[in-house]
JSON list of C-alpha atoms in Angstrom, two decimals:
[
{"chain": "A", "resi": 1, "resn": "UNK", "atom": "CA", "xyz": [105.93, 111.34, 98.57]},
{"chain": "A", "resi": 2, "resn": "UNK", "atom": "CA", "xyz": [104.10, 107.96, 96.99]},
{"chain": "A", "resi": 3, "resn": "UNK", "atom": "CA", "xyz": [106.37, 105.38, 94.81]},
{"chain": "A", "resi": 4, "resn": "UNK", "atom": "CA", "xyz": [104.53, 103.18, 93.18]},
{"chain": "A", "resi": 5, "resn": "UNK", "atom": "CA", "xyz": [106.66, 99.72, 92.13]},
{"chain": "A", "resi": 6, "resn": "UNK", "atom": "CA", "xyz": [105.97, 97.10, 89.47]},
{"chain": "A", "resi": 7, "resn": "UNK", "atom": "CA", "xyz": [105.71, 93.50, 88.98]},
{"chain": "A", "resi": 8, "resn": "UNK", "atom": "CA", "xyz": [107.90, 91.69, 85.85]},
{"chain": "A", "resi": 9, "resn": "UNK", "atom": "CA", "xyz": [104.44, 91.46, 84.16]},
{"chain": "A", "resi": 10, "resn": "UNK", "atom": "CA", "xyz": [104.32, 95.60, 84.20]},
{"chain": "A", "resi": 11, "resn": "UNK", "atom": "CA", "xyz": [101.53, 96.21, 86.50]},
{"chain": "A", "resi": 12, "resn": "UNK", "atom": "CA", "xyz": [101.44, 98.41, 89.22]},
{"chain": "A", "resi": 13, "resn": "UNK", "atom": "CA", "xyz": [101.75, 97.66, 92.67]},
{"chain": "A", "resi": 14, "resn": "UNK", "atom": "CA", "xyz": [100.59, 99.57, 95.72]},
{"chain": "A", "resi": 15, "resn": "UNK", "atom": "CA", "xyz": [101.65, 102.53, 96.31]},
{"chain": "A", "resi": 16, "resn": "UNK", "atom": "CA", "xyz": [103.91, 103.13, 99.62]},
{"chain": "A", "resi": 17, "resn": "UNK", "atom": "CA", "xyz": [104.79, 106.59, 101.37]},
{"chain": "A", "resi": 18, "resn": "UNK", "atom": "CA", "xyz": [108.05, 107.39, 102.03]},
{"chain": "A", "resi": 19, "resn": "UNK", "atom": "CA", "xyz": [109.58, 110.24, 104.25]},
{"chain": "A", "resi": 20, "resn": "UNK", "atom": "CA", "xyz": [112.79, 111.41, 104.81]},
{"chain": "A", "resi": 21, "resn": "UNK", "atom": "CA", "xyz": [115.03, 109.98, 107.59]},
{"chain": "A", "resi": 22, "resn": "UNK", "atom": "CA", "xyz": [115.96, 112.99, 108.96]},
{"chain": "A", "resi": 23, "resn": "UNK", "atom": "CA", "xyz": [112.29, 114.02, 108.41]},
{"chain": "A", "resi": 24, "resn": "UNK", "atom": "CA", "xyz": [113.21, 117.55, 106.69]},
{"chain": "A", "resi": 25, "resn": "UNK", "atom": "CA", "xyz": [114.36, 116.64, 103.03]},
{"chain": "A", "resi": 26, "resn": "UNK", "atom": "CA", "xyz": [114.58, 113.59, 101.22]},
{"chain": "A", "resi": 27, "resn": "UNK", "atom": "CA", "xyz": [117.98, 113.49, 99.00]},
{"chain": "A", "resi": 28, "resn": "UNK", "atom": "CA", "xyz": [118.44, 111.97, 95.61]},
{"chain": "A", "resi": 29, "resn": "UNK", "atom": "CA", "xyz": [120.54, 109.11, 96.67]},
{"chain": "A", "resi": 30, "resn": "UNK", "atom": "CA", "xyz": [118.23, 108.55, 99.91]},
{"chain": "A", "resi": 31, "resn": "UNK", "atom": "CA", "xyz": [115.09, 108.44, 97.49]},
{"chain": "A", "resi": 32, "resn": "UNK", "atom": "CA", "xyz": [116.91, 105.79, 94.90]},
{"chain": "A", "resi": 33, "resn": "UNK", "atom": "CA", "xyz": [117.90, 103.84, 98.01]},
{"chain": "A", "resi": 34, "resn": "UNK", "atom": "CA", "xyz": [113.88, 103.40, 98.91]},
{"chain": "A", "resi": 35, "resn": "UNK", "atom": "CA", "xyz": [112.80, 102.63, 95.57]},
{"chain": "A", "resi": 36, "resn": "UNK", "atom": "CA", "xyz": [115.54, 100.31, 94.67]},
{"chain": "A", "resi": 37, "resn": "UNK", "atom": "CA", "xyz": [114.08, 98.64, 98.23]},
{"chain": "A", "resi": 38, "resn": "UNK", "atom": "CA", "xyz": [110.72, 98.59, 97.13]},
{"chain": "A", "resi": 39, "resn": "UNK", "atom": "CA", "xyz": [111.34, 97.46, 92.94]},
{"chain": "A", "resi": 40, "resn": "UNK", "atom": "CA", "xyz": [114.11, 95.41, 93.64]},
{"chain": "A", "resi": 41, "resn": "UNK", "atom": "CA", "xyz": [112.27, 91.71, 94.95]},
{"chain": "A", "resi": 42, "resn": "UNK", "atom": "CA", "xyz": [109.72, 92.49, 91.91]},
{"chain": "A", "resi": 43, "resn": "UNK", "atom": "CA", "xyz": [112.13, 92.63, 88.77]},
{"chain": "A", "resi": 44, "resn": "UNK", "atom": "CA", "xyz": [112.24, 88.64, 88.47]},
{"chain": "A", "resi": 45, "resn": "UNK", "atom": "CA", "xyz": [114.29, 87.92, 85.81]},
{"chain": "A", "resi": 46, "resn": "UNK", "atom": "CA", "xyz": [113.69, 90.92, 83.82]},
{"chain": "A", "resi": 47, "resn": "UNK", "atom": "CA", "xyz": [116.81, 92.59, 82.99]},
{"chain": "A", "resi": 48, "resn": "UNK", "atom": "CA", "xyz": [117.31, 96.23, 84.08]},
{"chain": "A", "resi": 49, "resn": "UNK", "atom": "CA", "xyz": [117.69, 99.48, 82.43]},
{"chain": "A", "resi": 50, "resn": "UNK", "atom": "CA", "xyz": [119.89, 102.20, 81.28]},
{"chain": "A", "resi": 51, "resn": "UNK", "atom": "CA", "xyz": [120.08, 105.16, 83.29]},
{"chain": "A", "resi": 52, "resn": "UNK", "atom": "CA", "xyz": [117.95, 106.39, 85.84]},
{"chain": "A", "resi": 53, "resn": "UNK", "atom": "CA", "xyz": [114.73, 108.65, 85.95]},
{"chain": "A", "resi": 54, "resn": "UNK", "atom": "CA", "xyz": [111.99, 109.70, 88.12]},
{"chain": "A", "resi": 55, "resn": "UNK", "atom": "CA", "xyz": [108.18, 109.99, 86.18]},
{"chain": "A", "resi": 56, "resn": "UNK", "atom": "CA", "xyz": [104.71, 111.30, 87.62]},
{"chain": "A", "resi": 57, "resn": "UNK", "atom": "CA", "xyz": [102.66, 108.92, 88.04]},
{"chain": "A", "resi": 58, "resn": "UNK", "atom": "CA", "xyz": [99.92, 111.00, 89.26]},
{"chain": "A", "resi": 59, "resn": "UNK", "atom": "CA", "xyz": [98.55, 111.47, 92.94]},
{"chain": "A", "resi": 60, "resn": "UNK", "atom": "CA", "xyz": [97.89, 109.14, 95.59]},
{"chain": "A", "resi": 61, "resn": "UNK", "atom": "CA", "xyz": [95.60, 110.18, 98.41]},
{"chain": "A", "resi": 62, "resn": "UNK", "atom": "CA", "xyz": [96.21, 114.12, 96.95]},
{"chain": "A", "resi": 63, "resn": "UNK", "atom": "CA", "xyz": [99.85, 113.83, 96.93]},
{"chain": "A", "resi": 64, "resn": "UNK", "atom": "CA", "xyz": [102.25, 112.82, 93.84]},
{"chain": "A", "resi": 65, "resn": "UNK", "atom": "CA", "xyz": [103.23, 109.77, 93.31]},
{"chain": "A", "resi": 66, "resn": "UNK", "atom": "CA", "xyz": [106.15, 108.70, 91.43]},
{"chain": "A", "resi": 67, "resn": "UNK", "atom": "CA", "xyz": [108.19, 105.92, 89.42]},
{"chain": "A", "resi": 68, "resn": "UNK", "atom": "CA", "xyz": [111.37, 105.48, 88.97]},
{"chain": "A", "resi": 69, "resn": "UNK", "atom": "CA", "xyz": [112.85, 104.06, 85.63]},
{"chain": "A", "resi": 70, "resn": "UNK", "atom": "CA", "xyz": [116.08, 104.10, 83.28]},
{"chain": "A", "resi": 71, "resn": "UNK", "atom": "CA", "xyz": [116.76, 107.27, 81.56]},
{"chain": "A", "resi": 72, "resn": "UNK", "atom": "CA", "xyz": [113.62, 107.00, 79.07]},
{"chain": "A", "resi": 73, "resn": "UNK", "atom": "CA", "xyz": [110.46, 106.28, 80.74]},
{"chain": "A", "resi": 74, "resn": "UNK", "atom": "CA", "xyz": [108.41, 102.90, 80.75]},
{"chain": "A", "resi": 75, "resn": "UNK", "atom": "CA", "xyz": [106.30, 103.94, 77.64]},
{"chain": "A", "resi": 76, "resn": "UNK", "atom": "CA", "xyz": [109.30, 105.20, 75.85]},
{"chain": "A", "resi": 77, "resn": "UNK", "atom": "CA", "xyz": [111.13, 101.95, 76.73]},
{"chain": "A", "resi": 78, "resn": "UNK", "atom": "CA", "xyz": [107.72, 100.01, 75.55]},
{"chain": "A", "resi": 79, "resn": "UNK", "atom": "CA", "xyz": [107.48, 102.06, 72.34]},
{"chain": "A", "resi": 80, "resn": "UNK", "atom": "CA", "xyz": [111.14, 101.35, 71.17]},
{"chain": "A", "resi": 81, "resn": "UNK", "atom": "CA", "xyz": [110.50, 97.46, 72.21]},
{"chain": "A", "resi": 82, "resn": "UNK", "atom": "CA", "xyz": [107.62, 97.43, 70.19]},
{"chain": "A", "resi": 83, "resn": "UNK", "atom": "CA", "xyz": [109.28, 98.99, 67.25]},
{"chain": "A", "resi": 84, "resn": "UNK", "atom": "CA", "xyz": [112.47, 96.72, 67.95]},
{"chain": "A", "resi": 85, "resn": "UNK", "atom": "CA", "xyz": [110.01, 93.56, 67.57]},
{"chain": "A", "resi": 86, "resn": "UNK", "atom": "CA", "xyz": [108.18, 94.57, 64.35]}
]
């Protein structure tokens, strides 16, 4: 599986494969672990979210590729902040 990160401006970063430890299954907690690894360095100052989900983000060299986010995903979370700000 792909995770693809962010930067505290919103844009995408590479994506990076990751694989299972024990190279059969990848659990929940072992897959937040990873991408709290890879997102954590790029949140800046940017305060974090409620909740926790994991979006498609499409595929990546034929195989999905993932984000995770807080319990409404980043366009939900840009649509209310939008609406907030009006």
């Amino acid at each position: 599986m792909y995770l693809r990160a962010f930067g505290p401006g919103a844009g995408t970063r590479r994506a990076v494969r990751v694989s299972a430890e024990d190279r059969t299954r990848l659990p929940a907690v072992e897959l937040m672990r990873k991408a709290a690894e890879l997102q954590m360095p790029l949140l800046g100052d940017r305060r974090t979210v409620d909740g926790v989900g994991r979006y498609r983000d499409g595929l990546h060299r034929g195989r999905p590729s993932f984000y995770l986010w807080g319990a409404a995903s980043r366009l939900e979370t840009h649509l209310a902040e939008t609406i907030r700000t009006r």
